[in-house]
Amino acid sequence: MVCHHCVRAVEQILRDVGAENFNVELGKATLEQPLSDAAMDQLVLRLRRDGFELIADRESEIVEKTKRAILHQSVKKKKSNTTFQSALSGNLV
């Protein structure tokens, strides 16, 4: 997820599959309660249909954080003298 429209789309998908008490941020969704197997299957299908992907392993999470950091830094670079290396390492923790 790289924009606020994406956040709203994922929030709607989560509501549609019956999730309650969740938080969606750019690139991350956190649920307080786990979904049933059927709801999780629906979630994966809906996310894929709408161009998103469920990231469940650490390696994929790092790749996603890297993409978000690059996007963030490319926008921020115009306003800051921070090096890309320091910005990237700060976002991967």
mmCIF file of C-alpha atoms in Angstrom:
data_model
loop_
_atom_site.group_PDB
_atom_site.id
_atom_site.type_symbol
_atom_site.label_atom_id
_atom_site.label_comp_id
_atom_site.label_asym_id
_atom_site.label_seq_id
_atom_site.Cartn_x
_atom_site.Cartn_y
_atom_site.Cartn_z
ATOM 1 C CA MET A 1 0.000 0.000 0.000
ATOM 2 C CA VAL A 2 1.543 3.245 -1.021
ATOM 3 C CA CYS A 3 -1.257 5.817 -0.797
ATOM 4 C CA HIS A 4 -4.210 6.807 1.348
ATOM 5 C CA HIS A 5 -6.618 5.447 -1.261
ATOM 6 C CA CYS A 6 -4.949 2.058 -0.775
ATOM 7 C CA VAL A 7 -5.424 2.307 2.994
ATOM 8 C CA ARG A 8 -9.154 2.987 2.551
ATOM 9 C CA ALA A 9 -9.465 0.110 0.076
ATOM 10 C CA VAL A 10 -7.824 -2.348 2.484
ATOM 11 C CA GLU A 11 -9.974 -1.082 5.361
ATOM 12 C CA GLN A 12 -13.073 -1.798 3.271
ATOM 13 C CA ILE A 13 -11.845 -5.276 2.351
ATOM 14 C CA LEU A 14 -11.218 -6.045 6.024
ATOM 15 C CA ARG A 15 -14.722 -4.871 6.950
ATOM 16 C CA ASP A 16 -16.195 -6.932 4.098
ATOM 17 C CA VAL A 17 -14.576 -10.147 5.363
ATOM 18 C CA GLY A 18 -15.787 -9.508 8.900
ATOM 19 C CA ALA A 19 -12.688 -8.120 10.589
ATOM 20 C CA GLU A 20 -13.255 -5.874 13.584
ATOM 21 C CA ASN A 21 -10.875 -3.740 15.623
ATOM 22 C CA PHE A 22 -8.105 -3.323 13.086
ATOM 23 C CA ASN A 23 -5.609 -0.633 12.175
ATOM 24 C CA VAL A 24 -4.439 0.001 8.622
ATOM 25 C CA GLU A 25 -1.388 2.119 7.812
ATOM 26 C CA LEU A 26 0.614 2.450 4.624
ATOM 27 C CA GLY A 27 1.989 -1.023 3.993
ATOM 28 C CA LYS A 28 0.633 -2.600 7.176
ATOM 29 C CA ALA A 29 -2.626 -3.870 8.646
ATOM 30 C CA THR A 30 -2.929 -5.089 12.231
ATOM 31 C CA LEU A 31 -5.912 -7.050 13.525
ATOM 32 C CA GLU A 32 -6.654 -7.448 17.218
ATOM 33 C CA GLN A 33 -8.406 -10.790 16.630
ATOM 34 C CA PRO A 34 -7.394 -13.452 14.110
ATOM 35 C CA LEU A 35 -9.718 -14.163 11.198
ATOM 36 C CA SER A 36 -11.355 -17.526 10.656
ATOM 37 C CA ASP A 37 -9.816 -19.703 7.943
ATOM 38 C CA ALA A 38 -12.711 -18.893 5.608
ATOM 39 C CA ALA A 39 -12.394 -15.151 6.252
ATOM 40 C CA MET A 40 -8.623 -15.337 5.717
ATOM 41 C CA ASP A 41 -9.151 -17.097 2.379
ATOM 42 C CA GLN A 42 -11.617 -14.369 1.372
ATOM 43 C CA LEU A 43 -9.167 -11.692 2.499
ATOM 44 C CA VAL A 44 -6.357 -13.114 0.366
ATOM 45 C CA LEU A 45 -8.652 -13.391 -2.665
ATOM 46 C CA ARG A 46 -9.985 -9.841 -2.286
ATOM 47 C CA LEU A 47 -6.529 -8.367 -1.718
ATOM 48 C CA ARG A 48 -5.167 -10.069 -4.841
ATOM 49 C CA ARG A 49 -8.208 -9.055 -6.886
ATOM 50 C CA ASP A 50 -7.634 -5.417 -5.941
ATOM 51 C CA GLY A 51 -3.888 -5.545 -6.613
ATOM 52 C CA PHE A 52 -2.611 -6.059 -3.062
ATOM 53 C CA GLU A 53 -0.673 -8.885 -1.456
ATOM 54 C CA LEU A 54 -0.720 -10.414 2.006
ATOM 55 C CA ILE A 55 2.821 -10.486 3.397
ATOM 56 C CA ALA A 56 3.284 -13.101 6.088
ATOM 57 C CA ASP A 57 7.021 -13.859 6.182
ATOM 58 C CA ARG A 58 9.963 -11.765 7.419
ATOM 59 C CA GLU A 59 11.790 -11.597 4.069
ATOM 60 C CA SER A 60 8.722 -10.279 2.269
ATOM 61 C CA GLU A 61 8.157 -7.792 5.086
ATOM 62 C CA ILE A 62 11.687 -6.420 4.635
ATOM 63 C CA VAL A 63 11.140 -6.056 0.881
ATOM 64 C CA GLU A 64 7.886 -4.181 1.511
ATOM 65 C CA LYS A 65 9.539 -1.891 4.085
ATOM 66 C CA THR A 66 12.323 -1.188 1.599
ATOM 67 C CA LYS A 67 9.820 -0.226 -1.103
ATOM 68 C CA ARG A 68 8.004 2.103 1.315
ATOM 69 C CA ALA A 69 11.302 3.658 2.440
ATOM 70 C CA ILE A 70 12.363 4.295 -1.152
ATOM 71 C CA LEU A 71 9.026 5.879 -1.973
ATOM 72 C CA HIS A 72 9.080 7.985 1.192
ATOM 73 C CA GLN A 73 12.674 9.092 0.625
ATOM 74 C CA SER A 74 12.066 10.010 -3.011
ATOM 75 C CA VAL A 75 9.306 12.387 -1.920
ATOM 76 C CA LYS A 76 11.239 13.663 1.110
ATOM 77 C CA LYS A 77 14.554 14.063 -0.767
ATOM 78 C CA LYS A 78 13.340 17.296 -2.307
ATOM 79 C CA LYS A 79 13.053 18.778 1.199
ATOM 80 C CA SER A 80 15.990 17.167 3.028
ATOM 81 C CA ASN A 81 19.717 16.551 2.774
ATOM 82 C CA THR A 82 19.451 13.127 4.453
ATOM 83 C CA THR A 83 21.409 10.467 2.599
ATOM 84 C CA PHE A 84 19.422 7.631 1.122
ATOM 85 C CA GLN A 85 21.507 5.068 3.017
ATOM 86 C CA SER A 86 20.775 6.584 6.427
ATOM 87 C CA ALA A 87 17.083 7.017 5.610
ATOM 88 C CA LEU A 88 16.779 3.427 4.392
ATOM 89 C CA SER A 89 18.574 1.899 7.371
ATOM 90 C CA GLY A 90 16.366 3.898 9.733
ATOM 91 C CA ASN A 91 13.207 2.510 8.090
ATOM 92 C CA LEU A 92 14.218 -1.143 8.099
ATOM 93 C CA VAL A 93 14.449 -1.537 11.857
#
